[in-house]
CSV table of C-alpha atoms in Angstrom, one decimal:
chain,number,residue,atom,x,y,z
A,29,MET,CA,-62.0,36.1,62.0
A,30,ALA,CA,-62.2,36.9,58.3
A,31,CYS,CA,-65.2,38.3,56.4
A,32,ARG,CA,-66.0,39.9,53.1
A,33,LEU,CA,-66.4,43.7,53.1
A,34,ALA,CA,-67.1,45.9,50.0
A,35,GLY,CA,-65.5,43.4,47.7
A,36,SER,CA,-62.2,43.1,49.7
A,37,SER,CA,-61.0,40.5,52.2
A,38,PHE,CA,-59.9,41.7,55.7
A,39,LEU,CA,-58.8,40.2,58.9
A,40,LEU,CA,-60.3,41.9,62.0
A,41,VAL,CA,-57.9,41.5,64.9
A,42,GLY,CA,-58.4,43.7,68.0
A,43,GLN,CA,-58.4,47.2,66.7
A,44,GLN,CA,-56.8,46.6,63.3
A,45,ARG,CA,-58.2,45.8,59.9
A,46,ARG,CA,-55.7,44.1,57.6
A,47,PRO,CA,-56.0,42.8,54.0
A,48,ILE,CA,-55.5,39.1,54.0
A,49,GLN,CA,-52.6,38.0,51.9
A,50,ASN,CA,-54.4,36.6,48.8
A,51,HIS,CA,-56.0,40.0,48.0
A,52,LYS,CA,-56.2,41.0,44.4
A,53,LEU,CA,-56.7,44.8,44.8
A,54,SER,CA,-54.1,47.5,45.3
A,55,PRO,CA,-52.8,47.9,48.9
A,56,LEU,CA,-54.3,50.6,51.0
A,57,THR,CA,-52.3,53.8,50.9
A,58,CYS,CA,-53.6,55.9,53.8
A,59,PRO,CA,-54.1,54.5,57.3
A,60,GLY,CA,-57.5,55.4,58.8
A,61,THR,CA,-59.8,54.7,61.7
A,62,PHE,CA,-63.4,53.5,61.1
A,63,ASN,CA,-66.2,52.7,63.5
A,64,LEU,CA,-68.1,49.6,62.3
A,65,LYS,CA,-71.1,47.8,63.8
A,66,TRP,CA,-70.9,44.0,63.5
A,67,GLU,CA,-74.3,43.8,61.8
A,68,ASP,CA,-73.2,46.4,59.2
A,69,ILE,CA,-70.6,44.0,58.0
A,70,PHE,CA,-73.2,41.6,56.9
A,71,ARG,CA,-75.2,44.1,54.8
A,72,GLY,CA,-73.6,43.7,51.4
A,73,ARG,CA,-75.1,45.6,48.4
A,74,ASN,CA,-74.0,43.0,45.9
A,75,ASN,CA,-75.3,39.9,47.7
A,76,GLN,CA,-71.8,38.7,48.5
A,77,LYS,CA,-71.2,35.8,50.8
A,78,ARG,CA,-71.9,36.7,54.4
A,79,CYS,CA,-69.7,35.9,57.3
A,80,LEU,CA,-71.0,32.8,59.1
A,81,ILE,CA,-70.7,34.3,62.6
A,82,SER,CA,-73.4,34.1,65.2
A,83,LEU,CA,-73.6,37.2,67.3
A,84,ARG,CA,-75.9,37.7,70.3
A,85,HIS,CA,-75.3,41.4,70.8
A,86,SER,CA,-74.5,44.4,68.6
A,87,ARG,CA,-71.4,46.1,69.7
A,88,VAL,CA,-69.1,48.7,68.1
A,89,VAL,CA,-65.5,47.9,67.3
A,90,GLN,CA,-62.7,50.1,66.1
A,91,ALA,CA,-60.8,49.0,63.0
A,92,VAL,CA,-57.6,50.6,61.6
A,93,ALA,CA,-56.7,50.3,57.9
A,94,VAL,CA,-53.0,49.4,57.9
A,95,PRO,CA,-51.1,49.8,54.6
A,96,ILE,CA,-49.4,46.7,53.3
A,97,ALA,CA,-46.6,47.2,50.8
A,98,PRO,CA,-47.1,45.2,47.6
A,99,SER,CA,-44.7,42.4,46.9
A,100,PRO,CA,-41.9,42.7,44.4
A,101,ALA,CA,-43.8,40.4,42.0
A,102,ASP,CA,-46.9,42.6,42.3
A,103,ARG,CA,-44.9,45.8,41.6
A,104,ARG,CA,-43.2,44.1,38.6
A,105,GLU,CA,-46.5,43.1,37.2
A,106,HIS,CA,-47.9,46.6,37.7
A,107,ARG,CA,-45.0,48.1,35.8
A,108,LYS,CA,-45.5,45.6,33.1
A,109,GLN,CA,-49.2,46.6,32.8
A,110,LEU,CA,-48.2,50.3,32.7
A,111,SER,CA,-45.6,49.6,30.0
A,112,GLU,CA,-48.2,48.1,27.8
A,113,ARG,CA,-50.7,50.8,28.5
A,114,TYR,CA,-48.3,53.7,27.8
A,115,GLY,CA,-46.4,52.2,24.9
A,116,PHE,CA,-43.1,51.5,26.7
A,117,ARG,CA,-40.9,48.4,26.3
A,118,GLN,CA,-39.9,48.7,30.0
A,119,ILE,CA,-40.8,51.0,32.9
A,120,GLY,CA,-37.9,50.9,35.4
A,121,GLU,CA,-38.0,50.3,39.1
A,122,PRO,CA,-37.6,53.3,41.4
A,123,LEU,CA,-34.0,54.0,42.0
A,124,PRO,CA,-33.1,53.7,45.8
A,125,ASP,CA,-32.7,57.0,47.6
A,126,ASN,CA,-29.1,56.2,48.6
A,127,VAL,CA,-27.8,55.9,45.1
A,128,THR,CA,-26.0,59.0,43.8
A,129,LEU,CA,-25.2,60.3,40.4
A,130,LYS,CA,-21.5,59.8,41.1
A,131,ASP,CA,-22.2,56.1,41.9
A,132,ILE,CA,-23.7,55.7,38.4
A,133,ILE,CA,-21.0,57.6,36.6
A,134,GLU,CA,-18.3,55.5,38.2
A,135,THR,CA,-19.8,52.4,36.6
A,136,LEU,CA,-19.3,53.8,33.1
A,137,PRO,CA,-16.2,52.8,31.1
A,138,LYS,CA,-13.6,55.6,30.9
A,139,LYS,CA,-13.5,55.3,27.1
A,140,VAL,CA,-17.1,56.6,26.6
A,141,PHE,CA,-15.8,60.0,27.8
A,142,GLU,CA,-13.0,60.2,25.3
A,143,ILE,CA,-13.2,62.8,22.4
A,144,ASP,CA,-12.3,61.4,19.0
A,145,ASP,CA,-11.7,64.1,16.4
A,146,VAL,CA,-12.2,61.8,13.5
A,147,LYS,CA,-15.6,60.6,14.7
A,148,ALA,CA,-16.6,64.2,15.6
A,149,TRP,CA,-15.8,65.5,12.1
A,150,LYS,CA,-17.4,62.4,10.6
A,151,SER,CA,-20.7,63.5,12.2
A,152,VAL,CA,-20.2,67.0,10.5
A,153,LEU,CA,-19.7,65.3,7.2
A,154,ILE,CA,-22.8,63.1,7.6
A,155,SER,CA,-24.9,66.2,8.4
A,156,ALA,CA,-23.5,68.4,5.6
A,157,THR,CA,-23.9,65.6,3.0
A,158,SER,CA,-27.4,64.6,4.1
A,159,TYR,CA,-28.5,68.3,4.2
A,160,ALA,CA,-27.1,69.0,0.7
A,161,LEU,CA,-28.8,65.9,-0.6
A,162,GLY,CA,-32.1,67.2,1.0
A,163,LEU,CA,-31.7,70.5,-0.8
A,164,PHE,CA,-31.1,68.7,-4.0
A,165,MET,CA,-34.2,66.6,-3.5
A,166,ILE,CA,-36.3,69.7,-2.9
A,167,ALA,CA,-34.9,71.3,-6.1
A,168,LYS,CA,-35.6,68.3,-8.3
A,169,THR,CA,-38.6,66.6,-6.7
A,170,PRO,CA,-42.1,67.0,-8.2
A,171,TRP,CA,-44.4,68.9,-6.0
A,172,TYR,CA,-46.4,65.9,-4.8
A,173,LEU,CA,-43.2,64.3,-3.4
A,174,LEU,CA,-42.0,67.5,-1.7
A,175,PRO,CA,-43.2,66.4,1.8
A,176,LEU,CA,-40.8,63.5,1.7
A,177,ALA,CA,-38.0,65.8,0.7
A,178,TRP,CA,-38.9,68.3,3.5
A,179,ALA,CA,-39.0,65.4,6.0
A,180,TRP,CA,-35.5,64.2,5.0
A,181,THR,CA,-34.0,67.7,5.0
A,182,GLY,CA,-35.6,68.6,8.3
A,183,THR,CA,-34.2,65.5,9.9
A,184,ALA,CA,-30.8,66.2,8.3
A,185,VAL,CA,-30.7,69.7,9.7
A,186,THR,CA,-31.5,68.3,13.1
A,187,GLY,CA,-28.1,66.7,12.9
A,188,PHE,CA,-26.6,70.2,12.8
A,189,PHE,CA,-28.4,70.9,16.1
A,190,VAL,CA,-26.9,67.7,17.7
A,191,ILE,CA,-23.4,68.8,16.6
A,192,GLY,CA,-23.9,72.2,18.2
A,193,HIS,CA,-25.4,70.4,21.2
A,194,ASP,CA,-22.1,68.4,21.6
A,195,CYS,CA,-20.1,71.6,21.3
A,196,ALA,CA,-22.2,73.3,24.0
A,197,HIS,CA,-21.4,70.3,26.3
A,198,LYS,CA,-17.7,70.5,25.5
A,199,SER,CA,-17.9,67.0,24.1
A,200,PHE,CA,-17.1,67.7,20.4
A,201,SER,CA,-13.5,68.9,20.5
A,202,LYS,CA,-10.6,69.4,22.9
A,203,ASN,CA,-10.2,72.9,21.5
A,204,LYS,CA,-12.9,75.0,23.1
A,205,LEU,CA,-12.6,77.9,20.5
A,206,VAL,CA,-13.3,75.3,17.8
A,207,GLU,CA,-16.4,74.2,19.7
A,208,ASP,CA,-17.7,77.7,20.0
A,209,ILE,CA,-17.2,78.4,16.3
A,210,ILE,CA,-18.7,75.1,15.1
A,211,GLY,CA,-21.6,75.3,17.6
A,212,THR,CA,-22.5,78.8,16.4
A,213,LEU,CA,-22.3,77.9,12.7
A,214,ALA,CA,-24.2,74.6,13.2
A,215,PHE,CA,-27.1,76.6,14.9
A,216,LEU,CA,-27.3,79.3,12.2
A,217,PRO,CA,-29.5,77.5,9.6
A,218,LEU,CA,-31.9,76.9,12.5
A,219,ILE,CA,-31.7,80.6,13.5
A,220,TYR,CA,-31.0,79.3,17.0
A,221,PRO,CA,-28.7,81.6,19.1
A,222,TYR,CA,-26.0,79.2,20.3
A,223,GLU,CA,-24.9,80.9,23.6
A,224,PRO,CA,-28.4,81.6,25.0
A,225,TRP,CA,-29.4,78.0,24.3
A,226,ARG,CA,-26.2,76.7,25.9
A,227,PHE,CA,-26.8,78.6,29.1
A,228,LYS,CA,-30.5,77.5,29.4
A,229,HIS,CA,-29.7,73.9,28.4
A,230,ASP,CA,-27.0,73.6,31.1
A,231,ARG,CA,-29.7,74.5,33.6
A,232,HIS,CA,-32.0,71.8,32.2
A,233,HIS,CA,-29.3,69.2,32.9
A,234,ALA,CA,-28.7,70.6,36.4
A,235,LYS,CA,-32.4,70.7,37.3
A,236,THR,CA,-33.9,67.9,35.1
A,237,ASN,CA,-37.6,67.4,35.9
A,238,MET,CA,-37.5,69.9,38.8
A,239,LEU,CA,-40.6,72.1,39.0
A,240,GLN,CA,-40.0,75.7,38.2
A,241,GLU,CA,-36.3,75.2,37.7
A,242,ASP,CA,-36.0,72.9,34.6
A,243,THR,CA,-35.7,75.1,31.5
A,244,ALA,CA,-37.1,72.5,29.2
A,245,TRP,CA,-40.9,71.7,29.3
A,246,HIS,CA,-43.0,71.6,32.4
A,247,PRO,CA,-46.4,70.2,33.2
A,248,VAL,CA,-49.0,72.9,33.0
A,249,ALA,CA,-49.6,74.6,36.4
A,250,LYS,CA,-53.2,74.5,37.5
A,251,GLU,CA,-53.1,78.2,38.4
A,252,GLU,CA,-51.9,79.0,34.9
A,253,PHE,CA,-54.5,76.8,33.3
A,254,ASP,CA,-57.3,78.6,35.3
A,255,SER,CA,-55.9,82.1,34.9
A,256,SER,CA,-57.9,83.1,31.7
A,257,PRO,CA,-60.2,81.4,29.2
A,258,VAL,CA,-58.0,82.6,26.3
A,259,LEU,CA,-54.8,81.2,27.8
A,260,ARG,CA,-56.5,78.0,28.7
A,261,LYS,CA,-57.6,77.5,25.1
A,262,ALA,CA,-54.1,78.2,23.8
A,263,ILE,CA,-52.6,75.8,26.3
A,264,ILE,CA,-55.0,73.0,25.3
A,265,TYR,CA,-54.0,73.4,21.7
A,266,GLY,CA,-50.3,73.9,22.5
A,267,TYR,CA,-50.0,70.8,24.7
A,268,GLY,CA,-52.4,68.8,22.5
A,269,PRO,CA,-52.4,68.8,18.7
A,270,PHE,CA,-49.6,71.4,18.3
A,271,ARG,CA,-47.3,69.9,20.8
A,272,PRO,CA,-44.9,68.5,18.1
A,273,TRP,CA,-44.1,72.1,17.3
A,274,MET,CA,-44.1,73.6,20.7
A,275,SER,CA,-40.4,74.0,20.7
A,276,ILE,CA,-41.0,77.0,18.4
A,277,ALA,CA,-42.6,78.8,21.3
A,278,HIS,CA,-39.8,77.6,23.6
A,279,TRP,CA,-37.2,78.9,21.2
A,280,LEU,CA,-38.8,82.3,20.9
A,281,ILE,CA,-39.6,82.8,24.6
A,282,TRP,CA,-36.4,81.6,26.2
A,283,HIS,CA,-33.5,82.7,23.9
A,284,PHE,CA,-34.0,86.3,22.8
A,285,ASP,CA,-34.8,88.2,26.0
A,286,LEU,CA,-31.7,89.6,27.6
A,287,LYS,CA,-33.5,89.9,30.9
A,288,LYS,CA,-33.5,86.1,31.2
A,289,PHE,CA,-29.7,85.9,31.5
A,290,ARG,CA,-27.2,86.7,34.2
A,291,PRO,CA,-25.1,89.8,33.8
A,292,SER,CA,-22.0,87.6,33.2
A,293,GLU,CA,-23.8,85.8,30.3
A,294,VAL,CA,-25.2,88.9,28.5
A,295,HIS,CA,-22.1,89.7,26.4
A,296,ARG,CA,-21.9,86.2,24.9
A,297,VAL,CA,-25.6,86.2,24.4
A,298,LYS,CA,-25.4,89.4,22.4
A,299,ILE,CA,-22.7,87.9,20.1
A,300,SER,CA,-24.9,84.9,19.3
A,301,LEU,CA,-28.0,87.1,18.7
A,302,ALA,CA,-26.0,89.2,16.3
A,303,CYS,CA,-24.9,86.1,14.4
A,304,VAL,CA,-28.5,84.9,14.1
A,305,PHE,CA,-29.8,88.3,13.0
A,306,ALA,CA,-27.0,88.6,10.4
A,307,PHE,CA,-27.9,85.2,9.0
A,308,MET,CA,-31.5,86.3,8.7
A,309,ALA,CA,-30.6,89.6,7.2
A,310,VAL,CA,-28.2,88.1,4.6
A,311,GLY,CA,-29.4,84.5,4.1
A,312,TRP,CA,-33.1,85.0,3.8
A,313,PRO,CA,-33.0,87.8,1.2
A,314,LEU,CA,-30.4,85.7,-0.8
A,315,ILE,CA,-32.7,82.7,-0.8
A,316,ILE,CA,-35.6,84.8,-1.9
A,317,TYR,CA,-33.6,86.6,-4.5
A,318,LYS,CA,-32.5,83.2,-6.0
A,319,THR,CA,-35.7,81.2,-5.6
A,320,GLY,CA,-38.5,83.6,-4.7
A,321,ILE,CA,-40.8,83.4,-1.7
A,322,ILE,CA,-41.9,79.9,-2.7
A,323,GLY,CA,-38.3,78.9,-2.7
A,324,TRP,CA,-37.8,80.3,0.8
A,325,ILE,CA,-40.7,78.2,2.0
A,326,ASN,CA,-39.5,75.1,0.2
A,327,PHE,CA,-35.8,75.4,1.0
A,328,TRP,CA,-35.9,76.9,4.5
A,329,LEU,CA,-39.2,77.1,6.2
A,330,MET,CA,-40.5,73.6,5.7
A,331,PRO,CA,-37.2,71.9,6.7
A,332,TRP,CA,-37.1,74.3,9.7
A,333,LEU,CA,-40.6,73.1,10.7
A,334,GLY,CA,-39.4,69.5,10.3
A,335,TYR,CA,-36.5,70.2,12.6
A,336,HIS,CA,-38.8,71.6,15.2
A,337,PHE,CA,-41.0,68.5,14.9
A,338,TRP,CA,-37.9,66.4,15.9
A,339,MET,CA,-36.8,68.9,18.6
A,340,SER,CA,-40.3,68.8,20.2
A,341,THR,CA,-40.7,65.1,19.8
A,342,PHE,CA,-37.3,64.2,21.2
A,343,THR,CA,-37.9,66.5,24.2
A,344,MET,CA,-41.3,65.1,24.9
A,345,VAL,CA,-40.4,61.5,24.7
A,346,HIS,CA,-37.2,62.0,26.7
A,347,HIS,CA,-38.8,63.4,29.9
A,348,THR,CA,-42.6,63.1,29.7
A,349,ALA,CA,-44.7,60.1,30.7
A,350,PRO,CA,-47.5,59.6,33.2
A,351,HIS,CA,-45.3,57.7,35.6
A,352,ILE,CA,-42.4,60.2,35.5
A,353,PRO,CA,-42.8,62.9,38.2
A,354,PHE,CA,-41.7,66.5,38.3
A,355,LYS,CA,-40.7,67.4,41.9
A,356,ASP,CA,-40.1,70.4,44.0
A,357,SER,CA,-36.5,71.3,44.8
A,358,ASP,CA,-36.8,70.0,48.4
A,359,GLU,CA,-37.9,66.5,47.2
A,360,TRP,CA,-35.8,66.3,44.0
A,361,ASN,CA,-33.1,63.7,43.7
A,362,ALA,CA,-30.5,64.1,40.9
A,363,ALA,CA,-29.8,60.4,40.3
A,364,GLN,CA,-33.5,59.6,40.2
A,365,ALA,CA,-34.3,62.5,37.9
A,366,GLN,CA,-31.5,61.6,35.4
A,367,LEU,CA,-31.7,57.8,35.4
A,368,ASN,CA,-35.4,57.2,36.3
A,369,GLY,CA,-36.7,60.5,34.8
A,370,THR,CA,-35.2,60.1,31.4
A,371,VAL,CA,-36.4,57.8,28.6
A,372,HIS,CA,-34.4,55.9,26.0
A,373,CYS,CA,-36.4,55.6,22.8
A,374,ASP,CA,-35.5,53.7,19.6
A,375,TYR,CA,-36.4,55.3,16.2
A,376,PRO,CA,-36.0,54.0,12.7
A,377,LYS,CA,-32.3,53.6,11.9
A,378,TRP,CA,-32.0,56.4,9.3
A,379,ILE,CA,-33.4,58.9,11.9
A,380,GLU,CA,-30.9,57.8,14.5
A,381,ILE,CA,-28.0,58.1,12.0
A,382,LEU,CA,-29.0,61.6,10.8
A,383,CYS,CA,-29.6,62.8,14.3
A,384,HIS,CA,-26.4,61.3,15.7
A,385,ASN,CA,-28.0,59.1,18.3
A,386,ILE,CA,-29.6,61.9,20.4
A,387,ASN,CA,-32.4,59.5,21.1
A,388,VAL,CA,-29.9,57.4,23.3
A,389,HIS,CA,-30.6,60.0,26.0
A,390,ILE,CA,-30.2,58.4,29.4
A,391,PRO,CA,-26.3,58.3,29.3
A,392,HIS,CA,-26.4,61.9,28.1
A,393,HIS,CA,-28.2,62.9,31.3
A,394,ILE,CA,-25.9,60.8,33.5
A,395,SER,CA,-23.0,62.8,32.1
A,396,SER,CA,-23.3,65.4,29.4
A,397,ARG,CA,-19.6,65.1,28.7
A,398,ILE,CA,-20.2,61.8,26.8
A,399,PRO,CA,-19.9,62.6,23.0
A,400,SER,CA,-22.9,61.6,20.8
A,401,TYR,CA,-20.8,58.9,19.1
A,402,ASN,CA,-20.2,57.1,22.4
A,403,LEU,CA,-23.8,57.2,23.7
A,404,ARG,CA,-24.6,53.7,22.6
A,405,ALA,CA,-21.6,52.2,24.3
A,406,ALA,CA,-22.5,54.1,27.5
A,407,HIS,CA,-26.1,52.9,27.3
A,408,GLN,CA,-25.0,49.3,27.0
A,409,SER,CA,-23.0,49.8,30.2
A,410,LEU,CA,-26.0,51.3,31.9
A,411,GLN,CA,-28.1,48.3,30.8
A,412,GLU,CA,-25.6,45.9,32.3
A,413,ASN,CA,-25.3,47.7,35.6
A,414,TRP,CA,-28.6,49.6,36.1
A,415,GLY,CA,-30.9,47.9,33.6
A,416,LYS,CA,-33.8,47.3,35.9
A,417,TYR,CA,-34.1,51.1,36.6
A,418,LEU,CA,-34.2,52.2,33.0
A,419,ASN,CA,-37.3,53.5,31.1
A,420,GLU,CA,-37.1,52.2,27.5
A,421,ALA,CA,-39.4,52.3,24.5
A,422,ALA,CA,-39.4,52.1,20.7
A,423,TRP,CA,-41.2,55.0,19.0
A,424,ASN,CA,-44.9,54.1,18.5
A,425,TRP,CA,-48.3,55.7,18.1
A,426,ARG,CA,-49.4,54.6,21.6
A,427,LEU,CA,-46.5,56.3,23.2
A,428,MET,CA,-47.2,59.6,21.4
A,429,LYS,CA,-50.9,59.3,22.1
A,430,THR,CA,-50.2,58.9,25.8
A,431,ILE,CA,-48.1,62.0,25.9
A,432,LEU,CA,-50.5,64.2,23.8
A,433,THR,CA,-53.7,63.1,25.5
A,434,MET,CA,-52.7,62.4,29.1
A,435,CYS,CA,-49.6,64.4,30.2
A,436,HIS,CA,-51.0,67.9,30.8
A,437,VAL,CA,-51.7,69.6,34.2
A,438,TYR,CA,-49.4,69.0,37.1
A,439,ASN,CA,-50.7,67.0,40.1
A,440,LYS,CA,-48.5,66.0,42.9
A,441,GLU,CA,-50.3,62.7,43.6
A,442,GLN,CA,-50.9,61.6,40.0
A,443,ASN,CA,-48.1,63.5,38.3
A,444,TYR,CA,-50.5,64.6,35.5
A,445,ILE,CA,-54.2,65.2,35.0
A,446,ALA,CA,-55.5,65.3,31.4
A,447,PHE,CA,-57.2,68.5,30.2
A,448,ASP,CA,-60.4,66.6,29.4
A,449,GLU,CA,-60.7,65.6,33.1
A,450,ILE,CA,-60.5,69.2,34.3
A,451,ALA,CA,-62.2,71.1,31.5
A,452,PRO,CA,-64.1,68.6,29.4
A,453,GLU,CA,-66.2,71.2,27.6
A,454,GLU,CA,-63.1,73.0,26.3
A,455,SER,CA,-61.0,69.9,25.5
A,456,GLN,CA,-62.4,69.0,22.1
A,457,PRO,CA,-58.8,68.9,20.6
A,458,ILE,CA,-57.8,66.3,23.1
A,459,LYS,CA,-61.0,64.2,22.5
A,460,PHE,CA,-60.3,64.5,18.8
A,461,LEU,CA,-56.7,63.2,19.2
A,462,LYS,CA,-58.0,60.3,21.3
A,463,LYS,CA,-60.4,59.4,18.4
A,464,VAL,CA,-58.1,59.8,15.4
A,465,MET,CA,-54.6,58.8,16.7
A,466,PRO,CA,-53.7,55.1,16.2
A,467,ASP,CA,-53.1,53.0,19.3
A,468,TYR,CA,-50.4,50.8,17.9
A,469,ALA,CA,-47.5,49.9,20.1
């Protein structure tokens, strides 16, 4: 017998309560047992249609809520709604548990792993030329156009980071000494120590989106958020309006403390740190001597801040979304983390060229041995073989707004809880972002 209860339709059979098939609400997620009186069923607060059942006696029956899995069509529609809400082009289906990273790698063409010296050195030429052009623009541009020159130069110098990034993954050259030298030199204008970054970044790939283990960004731990009012305020600002520059804090915290490295790594770390400090000791005074403090700000600091904007933005977009979970080590699955937990995002073409396609990020996490100039071919292969599992977007304001205003404190059931849900009185920066940020997708 069917009746209407609290706005949902159920079929009462024996000791079970089941949603009838044409329900519009989400399926029940937790089985439970309820004691109901027949006359209670007919007391609706919203004057809903009552069951037309004649009962002579009141008796108690036991009903059990049985979870019903949503249909594939329902799940597909739900992902479509989330895509629109979060600013994605597609939110992928969950990858089956029995799929391994090896299974995915074996579907990639062999040619995407091939190192091409001509293409590798072409990327160096592109970065060197675009960076030199940026410095020229800064020198010749009137003051009111300087932000445009800084933006170009900061994006161009991000290309140097991507070259060093390929060197660290052994995907730039077949000569490993060449890779170490080029990687170190490419990182110097960013005062980024190459070897410390390489060691920590390798761990990011091995433990992508694993709680505590991933050396990139994590959701904020509730215990950390509650630890002190001062830290809580700093976290709200850091993961809110200042998040596009949070890579500065990551750079400073993770790469200069020798205690964070294994004994076998310390020697190479010291060499990289010496190179960075030498660049600062020689390069900075030389810039100031030739151009003054204002010149140092114009030619180095502002492009460096532009680089960190891209470093932070790429990292955020690659691995942060309300539907992408971070998991404990005992629940973590490598294939799901790398394929389902990584986002492909399209940017304006000039950014992709200057940054050597680092935004084509899913194949890079399937195998870090794929050179940057082969990432697009690898992504096309993934689309053909695993397309329904991919998370894809084109950069838009809604996507950024979602990350900056929703993806904050870790929660196992919801993935994230926003700051303004936990501490509304202290979350004025988040409320401000919600008001002023555009919502275009």
